[in-house]
CSV table of C-alpha atoms in Angstrom, one decimal:
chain,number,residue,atom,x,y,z
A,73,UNK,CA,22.3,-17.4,-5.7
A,74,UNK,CA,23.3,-15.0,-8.4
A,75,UNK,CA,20.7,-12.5,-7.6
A,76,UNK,CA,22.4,-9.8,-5.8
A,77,UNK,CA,25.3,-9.9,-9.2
A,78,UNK,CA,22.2,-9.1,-11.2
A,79,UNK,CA,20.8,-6.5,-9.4
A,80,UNK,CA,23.9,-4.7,-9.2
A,81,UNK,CA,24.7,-4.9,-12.8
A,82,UNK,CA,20.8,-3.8,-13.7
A,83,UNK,CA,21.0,-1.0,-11.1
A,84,UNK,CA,24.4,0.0,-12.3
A,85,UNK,CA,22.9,0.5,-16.0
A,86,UNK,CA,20.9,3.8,-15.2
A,87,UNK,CA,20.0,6.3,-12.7
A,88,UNK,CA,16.9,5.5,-10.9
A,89,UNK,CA,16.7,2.0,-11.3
A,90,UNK,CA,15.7,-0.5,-8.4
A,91,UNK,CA,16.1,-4.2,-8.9
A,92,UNK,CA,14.1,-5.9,-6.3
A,93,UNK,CA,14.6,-9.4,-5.6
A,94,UNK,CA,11.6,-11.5,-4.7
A,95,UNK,CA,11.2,-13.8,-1.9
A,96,UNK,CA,10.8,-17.1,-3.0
A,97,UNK,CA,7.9,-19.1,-1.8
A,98,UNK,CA,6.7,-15.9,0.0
A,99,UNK,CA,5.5,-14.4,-3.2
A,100,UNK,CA,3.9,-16.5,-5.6
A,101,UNK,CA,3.7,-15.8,-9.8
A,102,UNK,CA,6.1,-13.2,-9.7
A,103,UNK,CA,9.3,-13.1,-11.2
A,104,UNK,CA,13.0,-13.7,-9.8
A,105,UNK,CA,13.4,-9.8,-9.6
A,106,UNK,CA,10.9,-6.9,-10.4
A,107,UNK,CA,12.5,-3.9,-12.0
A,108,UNK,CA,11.1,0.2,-11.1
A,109,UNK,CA,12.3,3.3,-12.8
A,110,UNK,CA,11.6,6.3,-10.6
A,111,UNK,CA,9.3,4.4,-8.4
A,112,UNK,CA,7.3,2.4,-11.5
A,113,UNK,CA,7.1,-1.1,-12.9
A,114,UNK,CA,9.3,-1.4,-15.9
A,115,UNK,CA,9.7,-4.6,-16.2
A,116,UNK,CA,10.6,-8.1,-14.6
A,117,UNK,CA,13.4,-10.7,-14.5
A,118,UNK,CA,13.4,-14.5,-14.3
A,119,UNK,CA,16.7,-15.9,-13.7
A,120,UNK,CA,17.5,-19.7,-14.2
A,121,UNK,CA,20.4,-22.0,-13.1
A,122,UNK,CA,23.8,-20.9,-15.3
A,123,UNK,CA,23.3,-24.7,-17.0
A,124,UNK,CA,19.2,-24.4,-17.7
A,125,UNK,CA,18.8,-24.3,-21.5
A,126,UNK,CA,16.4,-21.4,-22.0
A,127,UNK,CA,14.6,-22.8,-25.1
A,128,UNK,CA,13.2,-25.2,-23.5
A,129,UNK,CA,12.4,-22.6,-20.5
A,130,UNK,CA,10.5,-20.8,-23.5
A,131,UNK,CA,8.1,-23.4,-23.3
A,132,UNK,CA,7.1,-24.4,-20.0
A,133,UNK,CA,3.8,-23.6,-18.5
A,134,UNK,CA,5.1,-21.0,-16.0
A,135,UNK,CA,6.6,-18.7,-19.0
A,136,UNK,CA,3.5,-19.2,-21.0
A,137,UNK,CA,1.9,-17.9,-17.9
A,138,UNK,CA,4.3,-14.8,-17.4
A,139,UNK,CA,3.8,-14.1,-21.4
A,140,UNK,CA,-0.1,-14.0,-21.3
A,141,UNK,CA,-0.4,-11.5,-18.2
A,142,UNK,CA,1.0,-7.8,-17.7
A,143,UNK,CA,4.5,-9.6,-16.9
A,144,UNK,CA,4.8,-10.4,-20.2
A,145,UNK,CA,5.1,-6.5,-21.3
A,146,UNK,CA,8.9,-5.9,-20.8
A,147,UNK,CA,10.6,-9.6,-19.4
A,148,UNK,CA,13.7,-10.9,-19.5
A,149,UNK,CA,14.7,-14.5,-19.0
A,150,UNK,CA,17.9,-15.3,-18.2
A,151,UNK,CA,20.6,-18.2,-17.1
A,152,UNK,CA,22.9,-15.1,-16.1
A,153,UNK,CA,25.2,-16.1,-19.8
A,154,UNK,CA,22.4,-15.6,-22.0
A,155,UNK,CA,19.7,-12.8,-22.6
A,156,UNK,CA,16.1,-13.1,-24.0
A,157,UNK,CA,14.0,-10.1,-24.2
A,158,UNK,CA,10.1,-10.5,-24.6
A,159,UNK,CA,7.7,-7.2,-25.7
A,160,UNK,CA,4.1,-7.4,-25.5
A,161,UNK,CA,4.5,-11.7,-25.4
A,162,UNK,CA,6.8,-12.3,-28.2
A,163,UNK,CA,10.6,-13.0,-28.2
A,164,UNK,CA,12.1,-9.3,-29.4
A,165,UNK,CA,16.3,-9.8,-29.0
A,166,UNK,CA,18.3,-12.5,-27.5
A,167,UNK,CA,22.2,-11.9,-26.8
A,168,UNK,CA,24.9,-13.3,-24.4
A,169,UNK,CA,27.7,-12.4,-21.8
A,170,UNK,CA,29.4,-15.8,-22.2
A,171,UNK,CA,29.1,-19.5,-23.5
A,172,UNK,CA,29.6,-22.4,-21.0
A,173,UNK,CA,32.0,-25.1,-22.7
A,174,UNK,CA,33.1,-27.7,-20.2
A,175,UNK,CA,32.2,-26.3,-17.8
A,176,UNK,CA,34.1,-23.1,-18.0
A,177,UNK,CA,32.3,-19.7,-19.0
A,178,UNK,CA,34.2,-18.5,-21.6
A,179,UNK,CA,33.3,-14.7,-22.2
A,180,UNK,CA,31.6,-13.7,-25.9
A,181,UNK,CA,34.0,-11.4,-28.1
A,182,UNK,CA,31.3,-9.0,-28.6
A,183,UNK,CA,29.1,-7.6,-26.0
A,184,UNK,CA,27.4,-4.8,-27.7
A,185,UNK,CA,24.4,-6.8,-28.3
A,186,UNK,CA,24.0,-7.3,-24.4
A,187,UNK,CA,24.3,-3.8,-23.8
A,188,UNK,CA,21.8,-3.1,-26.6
A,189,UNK,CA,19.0,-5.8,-25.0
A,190,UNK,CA,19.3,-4.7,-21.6
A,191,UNK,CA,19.3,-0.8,-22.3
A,192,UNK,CA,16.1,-1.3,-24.6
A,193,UNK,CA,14.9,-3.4,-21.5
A,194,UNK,CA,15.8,-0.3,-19.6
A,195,UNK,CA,13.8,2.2,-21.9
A,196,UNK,CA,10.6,0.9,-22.6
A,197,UNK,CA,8.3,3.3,-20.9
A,198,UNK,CA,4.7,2.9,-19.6
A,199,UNK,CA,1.6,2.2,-21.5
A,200,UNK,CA,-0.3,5.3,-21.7
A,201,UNK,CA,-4.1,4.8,-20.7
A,202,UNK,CA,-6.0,7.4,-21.7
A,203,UNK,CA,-9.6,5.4,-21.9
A,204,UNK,CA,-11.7,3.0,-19.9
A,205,UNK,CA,-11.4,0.6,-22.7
A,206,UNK,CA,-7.1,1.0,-22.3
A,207,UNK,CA,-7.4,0.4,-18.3
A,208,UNK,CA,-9.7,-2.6,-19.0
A,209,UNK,CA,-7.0,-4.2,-21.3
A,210,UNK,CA,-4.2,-3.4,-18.7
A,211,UNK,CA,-6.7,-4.6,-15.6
A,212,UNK,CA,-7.3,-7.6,-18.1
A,213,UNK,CA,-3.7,-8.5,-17.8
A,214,UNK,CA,-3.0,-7.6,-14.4
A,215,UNK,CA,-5.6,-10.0,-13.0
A,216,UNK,CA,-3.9,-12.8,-15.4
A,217,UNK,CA,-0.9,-12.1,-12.8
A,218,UNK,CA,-3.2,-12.5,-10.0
A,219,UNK,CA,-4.5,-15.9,-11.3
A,220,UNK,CA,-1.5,-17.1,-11.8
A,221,UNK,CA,0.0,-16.6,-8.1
A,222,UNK,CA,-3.3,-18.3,-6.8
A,223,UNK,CA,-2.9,-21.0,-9.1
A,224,UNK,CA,0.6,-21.0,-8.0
A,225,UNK,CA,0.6,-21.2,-4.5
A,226,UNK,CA,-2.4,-23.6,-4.6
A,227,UNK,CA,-0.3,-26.8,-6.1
A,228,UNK,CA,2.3,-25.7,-3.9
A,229,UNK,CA,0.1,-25.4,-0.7
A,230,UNK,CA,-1.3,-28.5,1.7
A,231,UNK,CA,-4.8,-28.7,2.1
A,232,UNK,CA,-4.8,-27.0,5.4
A,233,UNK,CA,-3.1,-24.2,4.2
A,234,UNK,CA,-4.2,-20.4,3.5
A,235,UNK,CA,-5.5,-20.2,-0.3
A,236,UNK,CA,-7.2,-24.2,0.5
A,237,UNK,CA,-9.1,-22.9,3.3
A,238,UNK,CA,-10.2,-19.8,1.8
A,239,UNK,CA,-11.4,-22.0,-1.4
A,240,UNK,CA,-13.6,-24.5,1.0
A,241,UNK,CA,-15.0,-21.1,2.6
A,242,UNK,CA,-16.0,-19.9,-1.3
A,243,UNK,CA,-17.9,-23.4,-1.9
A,244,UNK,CA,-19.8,-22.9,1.3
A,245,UNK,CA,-20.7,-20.0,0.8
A,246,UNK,CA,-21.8,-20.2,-2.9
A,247,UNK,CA,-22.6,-24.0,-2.4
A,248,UNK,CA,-20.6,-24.6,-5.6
A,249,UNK,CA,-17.7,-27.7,-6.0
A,250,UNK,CA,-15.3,-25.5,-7.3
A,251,UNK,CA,-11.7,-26.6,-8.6
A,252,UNK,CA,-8.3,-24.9,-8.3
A,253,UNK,CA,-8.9,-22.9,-11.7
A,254,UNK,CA,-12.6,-21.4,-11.4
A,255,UNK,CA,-11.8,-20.5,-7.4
A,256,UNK,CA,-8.5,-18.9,-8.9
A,257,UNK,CA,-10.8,-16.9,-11.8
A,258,UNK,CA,-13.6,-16.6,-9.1
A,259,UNK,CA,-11.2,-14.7,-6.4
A,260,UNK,CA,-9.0,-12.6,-9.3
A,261,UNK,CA,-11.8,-11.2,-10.7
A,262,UNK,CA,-13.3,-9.7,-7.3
A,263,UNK,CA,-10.0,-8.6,-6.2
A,264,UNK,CA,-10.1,-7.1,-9.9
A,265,UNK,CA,-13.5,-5.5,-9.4
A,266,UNK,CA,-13.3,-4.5,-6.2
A,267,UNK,CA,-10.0,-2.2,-6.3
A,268,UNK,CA,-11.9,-0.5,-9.5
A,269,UNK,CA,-15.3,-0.2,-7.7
A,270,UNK,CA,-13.2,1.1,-4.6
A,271,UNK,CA,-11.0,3.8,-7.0
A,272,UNK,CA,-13.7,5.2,-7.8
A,273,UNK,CA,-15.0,5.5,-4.8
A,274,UNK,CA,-11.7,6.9,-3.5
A,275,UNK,CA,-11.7,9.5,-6.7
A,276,UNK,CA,-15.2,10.7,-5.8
A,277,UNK,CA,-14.4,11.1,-1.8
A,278,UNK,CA,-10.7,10.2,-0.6
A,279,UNK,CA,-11.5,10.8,3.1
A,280,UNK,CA,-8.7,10.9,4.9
A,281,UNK,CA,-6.7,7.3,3.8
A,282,UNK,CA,-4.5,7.0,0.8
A,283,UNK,CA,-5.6,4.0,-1.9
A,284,UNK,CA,-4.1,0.8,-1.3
A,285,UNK,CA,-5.1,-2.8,-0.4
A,286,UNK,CA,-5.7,-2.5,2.7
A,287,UNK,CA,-7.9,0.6,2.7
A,288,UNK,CA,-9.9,-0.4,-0.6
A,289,UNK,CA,-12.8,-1.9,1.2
A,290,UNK,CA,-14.1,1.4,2.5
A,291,UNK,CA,-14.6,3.1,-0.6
A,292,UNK,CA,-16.8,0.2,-1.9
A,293,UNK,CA,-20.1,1.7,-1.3
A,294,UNK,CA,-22.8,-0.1,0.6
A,295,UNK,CA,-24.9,-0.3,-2.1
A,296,UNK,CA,-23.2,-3.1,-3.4
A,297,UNK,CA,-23.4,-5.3,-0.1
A,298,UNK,CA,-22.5,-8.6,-2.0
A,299,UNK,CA,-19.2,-6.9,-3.6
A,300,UNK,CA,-18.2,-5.6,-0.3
A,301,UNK,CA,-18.7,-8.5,1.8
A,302,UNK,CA,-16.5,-10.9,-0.4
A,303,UNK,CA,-13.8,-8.6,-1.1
A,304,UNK,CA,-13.0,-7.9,2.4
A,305,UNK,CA,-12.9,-11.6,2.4
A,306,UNK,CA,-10.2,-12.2,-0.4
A,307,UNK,CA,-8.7,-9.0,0.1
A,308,UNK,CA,-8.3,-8.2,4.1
A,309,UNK,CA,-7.0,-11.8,5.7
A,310,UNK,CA,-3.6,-13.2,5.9
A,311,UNK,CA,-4.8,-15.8,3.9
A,312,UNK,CA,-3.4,-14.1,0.6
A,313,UNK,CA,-0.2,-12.9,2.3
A,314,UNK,CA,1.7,-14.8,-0.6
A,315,UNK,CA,0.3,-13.5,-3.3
A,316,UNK,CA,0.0,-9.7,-2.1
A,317,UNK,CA,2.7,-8.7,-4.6
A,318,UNK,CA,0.5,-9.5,-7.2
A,319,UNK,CA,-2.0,-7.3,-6.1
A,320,UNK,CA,-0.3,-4.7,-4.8
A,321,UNK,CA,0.8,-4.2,-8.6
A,322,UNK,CA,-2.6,-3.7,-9.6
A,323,UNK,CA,-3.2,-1.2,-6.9
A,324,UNK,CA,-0.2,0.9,-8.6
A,325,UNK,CA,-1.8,0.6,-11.9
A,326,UNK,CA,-5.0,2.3,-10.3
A,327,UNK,CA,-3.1,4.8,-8.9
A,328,UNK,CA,-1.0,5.7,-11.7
A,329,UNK,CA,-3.8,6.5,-14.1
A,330,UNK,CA,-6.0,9.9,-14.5
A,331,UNK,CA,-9.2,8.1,-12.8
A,332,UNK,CA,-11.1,11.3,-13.1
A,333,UNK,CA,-10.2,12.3,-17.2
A,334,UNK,CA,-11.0,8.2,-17.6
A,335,UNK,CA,-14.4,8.6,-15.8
A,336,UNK,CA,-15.1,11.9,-18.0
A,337,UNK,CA,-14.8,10.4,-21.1
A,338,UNK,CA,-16.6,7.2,-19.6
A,339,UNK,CA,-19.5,9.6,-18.8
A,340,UNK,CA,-19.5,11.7,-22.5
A,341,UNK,CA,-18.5,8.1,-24.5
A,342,UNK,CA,-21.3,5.8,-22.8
A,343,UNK,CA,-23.7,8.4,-21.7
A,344,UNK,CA,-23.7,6.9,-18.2
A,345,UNK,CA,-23.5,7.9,-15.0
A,346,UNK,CA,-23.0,4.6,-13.8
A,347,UNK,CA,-19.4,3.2,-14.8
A,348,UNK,CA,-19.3,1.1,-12.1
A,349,UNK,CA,-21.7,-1.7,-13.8
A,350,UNK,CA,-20.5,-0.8,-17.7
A,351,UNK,CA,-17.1,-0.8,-17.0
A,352,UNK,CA,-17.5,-4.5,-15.5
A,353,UNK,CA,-18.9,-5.5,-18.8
A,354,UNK,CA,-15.6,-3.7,-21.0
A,355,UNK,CA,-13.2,-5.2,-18.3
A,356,UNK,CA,-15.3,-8.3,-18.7
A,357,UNK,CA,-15.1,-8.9,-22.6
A,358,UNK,CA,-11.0,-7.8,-22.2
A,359,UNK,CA,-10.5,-10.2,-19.2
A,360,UNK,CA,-12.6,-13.4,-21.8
A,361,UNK,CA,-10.7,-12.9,-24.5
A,362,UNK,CA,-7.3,-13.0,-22.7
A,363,UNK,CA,-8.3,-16.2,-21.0
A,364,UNK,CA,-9.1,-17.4,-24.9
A,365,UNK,CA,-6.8,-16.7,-26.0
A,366,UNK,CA,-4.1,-18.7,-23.1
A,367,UNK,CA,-6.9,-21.6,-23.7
A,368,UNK,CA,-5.8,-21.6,-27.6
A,369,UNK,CA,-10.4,-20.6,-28.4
Protein backbone atom coordinates (compact mmCIF):
# COMPACT_ATOMS: atom_id res chain seq x y z
CA UNK A 1 0.00 0.00 0.00
CA UNK A 2 0.94 3.48 -0.85
CA UNK A 3 -0.93 5.05 1.93
CA UNK A 4 1.65 5.98 4.47
CA UNK A 5 3.76 7.90 1.12
CA UNK A 6 0.58 9.89 0.84
CA UNK A 7 0.07 10.85 4.14
CA UNK A 8 3.47 11.96 4.57
CA UNK A 9 3.53 14.09 1.52
CA UNK A 10 -0.13 15.67 2.52
CA UNK A 11 1.13 16.21 6.14
CA UNK A 12 4.34 17.54 4.97
CA UNK A 13 2.42 20.33 2.85
CA UNK A 14 1.28 22.46 6.00
CA UNK A 15 1.38 22.84 9.54
CA UNK A 16 -1.44 21.24 11.33
CA UNK A 17 -2.41 18.82 8.90
CA UNK A 18 -3.36 15.12 9.87
CA UNK A 19 -3.89 12.55 7.19
CA UNK A 20 -5.62 9.69 8.69
CA UNK A 21 -5.73 6.50 7.01
CA UNK A 22 -8.98 4.41 7.17
CA UNK A 23 -9.29 0.96 8.05
CA UNK A 24 -10.52 -0.88 5.34
CA UNK A 25 -13.56 -3.16 5.84
CA UNK A 26 -13.70 -1.69 9.48
CA UNK A 27 -15.12 1.51 8.23
CA UNK A 28 -17.51 1.51 5.58
CA UNK A 29 -18.37 4.77 2.92
CA UNK A 30 -15.45 6.60 3.89
CA UNK A 31 -12.63 7.44 1.92
CA UNK A 32 -8.95 5.93 1.67
CA UNK A 33 -7.79 8.75 4.01
CA UNK A 34 -9.70 11.64 5.91
CA UNK A 35 -7.83 14.96 6.01
CA UNK A 36 -8.18 17.60 9.52
CA UNK A 37 -6.65 20.95 9.74
CA UNK A 38 -6.30 21.95 13.49
CA UNK A 39 -8.57 19.20 14.56
CA UNK A 40 -11.47 19.75 11.59
CA UNK A 41 -12.59 17.87 8.44
CA UNK A 42 -11.06 19.49 5.43
CA UNK A 43 -11.42 17.12 3.19
CA UNK A 44 -10.99 13.38 2.11
CA UNK A 45 -8.80 11.20 -0.21
CA UNK A 46 -9.53 8.09 -2.33
CA UNK A 47 -6.55 6.48 -3.63
CA UNK A 48 -6.68 3.82 -6.46
CA UNK A 49 -4.14 1.22 -7.87
CA UNK A 50 -1.10 3.33 -9.77
CA UNK A 51 -2.62 1.49 -13.19
CA UNK A 52 -6.65 2.36 -12.41
CA UNK A 53 -7.68 4.85 -15.11
CA UNK A 54 -9.53 7.57 -13.07
CA UNK A 55 -12.04 8.49 -15.74
CA UNK A 56 -13.63 5.70 -15.63
CA UNK A 57 -13.28 5.82 -11.56
CA UNK A 58 -15.34 9.21 -12.26
CA UNK A 59 -18.10 7.12 -12.98
CA UNK A 60 -18.72 4.34 -10.79
CA UNK A 61 -21.42 4.17 -8.35
CA UNK A 62 -19.18 4.56 -5.30
CA UNK A 63 -17.80 8.12 -6.50
CA UNK A 64 -21.27 9.23 -7.47
CA UNK A 65 -22.01 8.30 -3.97
CA UNK A 66 -18.97 10.25 -2.34
CA UNK A 67 -20.01 13.34 -4.79
CA UNK A 68 -23.68 13.53 -3.59
CA UNK A 69 -22.92 13.58 0.31
CA UNK A 70 -20.67 16.01 2.55
CA UNK A 71 -17.56 13.94 1.12
CA UNK A 72 -18.02 15.46 -1.95
CA UNK A 73 -17.22 19.10 -0.55
CA UNK A 74 -13.29 19.09 -0.88
CA UNK A 75 -12.18 15.25 -2.45
CA UNK A 76 -9.49 14.17 -4.17
CA UNK A 77 -9.19 10.99 -6.19
CA UNK A 78 -6.16 9.73 -6.96
CA UNK A 79 -3.91 6.64 -8.57
CA UNK A 80 -0.91 8.39 -6.58
CA UNK A 81 0.43 9.75 -10.60
CA UNK A 82 -2.52 11.69 -11.20
CA UNK A 83 -4.64 14.35 -9.27
CA UNK A 84 -8.46 15.17 -9.51
CA UNK A 85 -9.88 17.73 -7.33
CA UNK A 86 -13.76 17.89 -6.73
CA UNK A 87 -15.59 21.26 -4.98
CA UNK A 88 -19.09 21.09 -3.92
CA UNK A 89 -19.56 17.75 -6.54
CA UNK A 90 -18.00 18.88 -9.68
CA UNK A 91 -14.46 18.19 -11.08
CA UNK A 92 -12.47 21.71 -10.22
CA UNK A 93 -8.48 20.92 -11.30
CA UNK A 94 -6.81 17.79 -12.39
CA UNK A 95 -2.84 17.60 -12.52
CA UNK A 96 -0.11 14.89 -12.29
CA UNK A 97 3.23 13.84 -10.61
CA UNK A 98 4.10 11.36 -13.44
CA UNK A 99 2.87 9.31 -16.47
CA UNK A 100 3.18 5.48 -16.48
CA UNK A 101 4.64 4.39 -20.02
CA UNK A 102 5.57 0.75 -20.05
CA UNK A 103 5.46 0.33 -17.16
CA UNK A 104 7.92 2.89 -15.87
CA UNK A 105 6.65 6.18 -14.05
CA UNK A 106 8.32 8.67 -15.85
CA UNK A 107 8.11 12.05 -13.75
CA UNK A 108 5.98 15.21 -15.45
CA UNK A 109 8.40 18.31 -16.45
CA UNK A 110 6.22 20.60 -14.66
CA UNK A 111 4.79 20.12 -11.21
CA UNK A 112 3.49 23.43 -10.37
CA UNK A 113 0.05 22.47 -11.21
CA UNK A 114 0.31 19.58 -8.51
CA UNK A 115 1.38 21.93 -6.03
CA UNK A 116 -1.37 24.38 -7.01
CA UNK A 117 -4.27 21.36 -6.64
CA UNK A 118 -3.19 19.98 -3.51
CA UNK A 119 -2.50 23.47 -1.71
CA UNK A 120 -6.11 24.70 -2.87
CA UNK A 121 -7.11 21.18 -1.49
CA UNK A 122 -5.31 22.34 1.61
CA UNK A 123 -7.07 25.78 1.85
CA UNK A 124 -10.58 25.37 1.45
CA UNK A 125 -11.97 26.30 4.79
CA UNK A 126 -15.34 25.31 6.49
CA UNK A 127 -18.76 26.09 5.46
CA UNK A 128 -20.03 28.73 7.72
CA UNK A 129 -23.55 27.89 9.19
CA UNK A 130 -25.04 30.63 10.47
CA UNK A 131 -28.98 29.41 10.17
CA UNK A 132 -31.08 26.34 10.73
CA UNK A 133 -31.76 26.24 7.16
CA UNK A 134 -27.52 26.16 6.51
CA UNK A 135 -27.19 23.16 9.25
CA UNK A 136 -30.15 21.41 7.57
CA UNK A 137 -28.27 21.50 4.13
CA UNK A 138 -24.96 20.31 5.81
CA UNK A 139 -27.13 17.50 8.09
CA UNK A 140 -28.75 16.80 4.60
CA UNK A 141 -25.37 15.78 3.26
CA UNK A 142 -23.89 14.32 6.21
CA UNK A 143 -26.70 11.64 6.48
CA UNK A 144 -26.07 10.97 2.55
CA UNK A 145 -22.56 9.71 4.12
CA UNK A 146 -24.31 7.69 6.62
CA UNK A 147 -26.48 5.95 3.98
CA UNK A 148 -23.97 5.21 2.01
CA UNK A 149 -21.73 3.24 4.72
CA UNK A 150 -25.08 1.23 5.63
CA UNK A 151 -25.65 0.51 2.13
CA UNK A 152 -22.05 -0.34 1.98
CA UNK A 153 -21.51 -2.69 4.50
CA UNK A 154 -24.90 -4.28 3.83
CA UNK A 155 -23.83 -5.90 0.19
CA UNK A 156 -20.62 -6.64 1.78
CA UNK A 157 -22.16 -8.30 4.94
CA UNK A 158 -23.66 -12.12 5.27
CA UNK A 159 -27.02 -12.34 6.46
CA UNK A 160 -26.04 -13.16 9.94
CA UNK A 161 -24.11 -10.33 10.31
CA UNK A 162 -24.51 -6.87 12.33
CA UNK A 163 -26.37 -4.30 9.97
CA UNK A 164 -28.71 -7.78 8.64
CA UNK A 165 -29.78 -8.49 11.99
CA UNK A 166 -30.44 -5.08 13.08
CA UNK A 167 -32.59 -4.70 9.67
CA UNK A 168 -34.84 -7.97 10.54
CA UNK A 169 -35.17 -6.36 14.17
CA UNK A 170 -36.59 -2.88 12.19
CA UNK A 171 -39.24 -5.20 10.17
CA UNK A 172 -40.40 -6.72 13.38
CA UNK A 173 -40.76 -4.07 15.00
CA UNK A 174 -42.48 -1.83 12.41
CA UNK A 175 -43.96 -5.03 10.72
CA UNK A 176 -42.78 -3.56 7.39
CA UNK A 177 -40.68 -5.89 4.47
CA UNK A 178 -38.12 -3.49 4.14
CA UNK A 179 -35.17 -3.66 1.50
CA UNK A 180 -31.48 -2.68 1.83
CA UNK A 181 -32.32 1.01 0.61
CA UNK A 182 -35.45 2.18 2.76
CA UNK A 183 -33.77 0.25 6.10
CA UNK A 184 -30.52 2.35 5.04
CA UNK A 185 -32.90 5.75 4.72
CA UNK A 186 -35.02 4.46 7.68
CA UNK A 187 -31.85 4.09 10.21
CA UNK A 188 -29.75 7.49 8.67
CA UNK A 189 -32.50 9.53 9.20
CA UNK A 190 -32.96 8.67 13.11
CA UNK A 191 -29.42 8.62 13.64
CA UNK A 192 -29.80 12.14 11.85
CA UNK A 193 -32.64 13.28 14.07
CA UNK A 194 -31.69 12.00 17.00
CA UNK A 195 -28.09 13.64 17.38
CA UNK A 196 -30.14 17.08 16.56
CA UNK A 197 -32.98 16.29 19.04
CA UNK A 198 -30.12 15.26 21.56
CA UNK A 199 -27.96 18.76 20.75
CA UNK A 200 -30.31 20.45 21.76
CA UNK A 201 -30.98 18.85 24.55
CA UNK A 202 -27.27 19.03 25.47
CA UNK A 203 -27.35 23.07 24.59
CA UNK A 204 -30.34 23.52 26.99
CA UNK A 205 -28.71 21.29 30.01
CA UNK A 206 -25.14 19.64 29.29
CA UNK A 207 -25.12 17.84 32.76
CA UNK A 208 -22.06 16.58 33.37
CA UNK A 209 -21.08 14.44 29.83
CA UNK A 210 -19.54 15.98 26.82
CA UNK A 211 -21.76 15.47 23.29
CA UNK A 212 -20.82 12.54 21.44
CA UNK A 213 -22.42 9.28 20.17
CA UNK A 214 -22.38 7.52 22.82
CA UNK A 215 -23.80 10.03 25.34
CA UNK A 216 -26.53 11.42 22.71
CA UNK A 217 -29.37 9.30 24.01
CA UNK A 218 -29.63 11.02 27.36
CA UNK A 219 -30.40 14.34 26.15
CA UNK A 220 -33.34 13.05 24.07
CA UNK A 221 -36.02 13.96 26.25
CA UNK A 222 -38.74 11.50 27.33
CA UNK A 223 -41.18 13.13 25.78
CA UNK A 224 -40.38 11.70 22.64
CA UNK A 225 -40.43 7.98 23.85
CA UNK A 226 -40.61 6.53 20.23
CA UNK A 227 -37.36 8.71 19.09
CA UNK A 228 -35.51 7.56 22.15
CA UNK A 229 -36.23 4.11 22.11
CA UNK A 230 -35.05 3.52 18.39
CA UNK A 231 -32.12 5.58 18.49
CA UNK A 232 -30.57 3.87 21.42
CA UNK A 233 -31.22 0.98 19.10
CA UNK A 234 -29.28 2.15 15.93
CA UNK A 235 -27.08 4.29 17.89
CA UNK A 236 -25.74 2.31 21.21
CA UNK A 237 -25.00 -1.49 19.86
CA UNK A 238 -21.98 -2.88 18.29
CA UNK A 239 -23.98 -3.59 15.54
CA UNK A 240 -22.97 -0.26 13.69
CA UNK A 241 -19.26 -0.46 14.81
CA UNK A 242 -18.40 -0.26 11.03
CA UNK A 243 -19.97 2.54 10.13
CA UNK A 244 -19.26 4.70 13.39
CA UNK A 245 -16.92 6.97 11.41
CA UNK A 246 -19.67 8.07 9.50
CA UNK A 247 -21.38 9.24 12.32
CA UNK A 248 -19.00 10.30 14.47
CA UNK A 249 -18.52 13.08 11.60
CA UNK A 250 -21.87 14.18 12.05
CA UNK A 251 -21.47 14.49 15.72
CA UNK A 252 -18.47 17.00 14.92
CA UNK A 253 -20.58 18.98 12.68
CA UNK A 254 -23.10 19.45 15.74
CA UNK A 255 -20.47 20.39 17.83
CA UNK A 256 -18.78 22.77 15.65
CA UNK A 257 -21.71 24.99 15.09
CA UNK A 258 -23.25 27.96 17.42
CA UNK A 259 -26.40 25.66 18.48
CA UNK A 260 -27.55 28.44 20.66
CA UNK A 261 -27.21 31.79 17.95
CA UNK A 262 -28.92 28.83 15.44
CA UNK A 263 -31.73 28.22 18.00
CA UNK A 264 -32.19 32.15 18.47
CA UNK A 265 -32.76 33.02 15.14
CA UNK A 266 -34.85 29.64 14.79
CA UNK A 267 -37.07 31.13 17.69
CA UNK A 268 -37.24 35.06 16.12
CA UNK A 269 -37.46 33.53 12.19
CA UNK A 270 -40.33 30.82 12.85
CA UNK A 271 -41.85 32.20 15.95
CA UNK A 272 -41.51 28.86 17.70
CA UNK A 273 -40.52 27.56 20.63
CA UNK A 274 -40.51 24.21 19.38
CA UNK A 275 -37.50 23.63 16.85
CA UNK A 276 -37.33 20.27 17.57
CA UNK A 277 -40.59 19.33 15.27
CA UNK A 278 -39.97 22.43 12.51
CA UNK A 279 -36.53 21.85 12.19
CA UNK A 280 -37.45 18.07 11.22
CA UNK A 281 -39.55 19.41 8.40
CA UNK A 282 -36.46 22.07 7.02
CA UNK A 283 -33.94 19.10 7.46
CA UNK A 284 -36.65 16.98 5.87
CA UNK A 285 -37.28 19.00 2.52
CA UNK A 286 -33.12 19.42 2.33
CA UNK A 287 -32.50 15.62 3.05
CA UNK A 288 -35.68 14.87 -0.23
CA UNK A 289 -34.26 16.94 -2.43
CA UNK A 290 -30.72 15.60 -2.10
CA UNK A 291 -31.99 12.10 -2.51
CA UNK A 292 -33.74 13.65 -5.89
CA UNK A 293 -31.53 14.75 -6.92
CA UNK A 294 -28.87 11.26 -6.71
CA UNK A 295 -32.21 9.55 -8.16
CA UNK A 296 -31.88 11.99 -11.39
CA UNK A 297 -36.25 13.49 -10.14
Amino acid sequence: SHYPSLKRLIEGLMMGINARIEEKGNQAGIPDLTIRKNDRILGYIEAKDINIDLTKISKTPQLKRYLESNIGDNLILTNYLEFHWYVNGECEKTAKIADLKSGKIILVNDLQPIREILQLFLNQTAKDINNYYDLAKEMAAYTKTIINAIQSSLEIETTTEELNRLKETFKKLLLLDIDNDKFADMYAQTIAYGLFTAKIGHVQNPGQFAFNRTTAGIYISDRIPFLKGFFDIVINSDNVSNIHQSIENLVELLNTVDMTNILENFGRETRTEDPVLHFYETFLAAYESSLRKSRGV
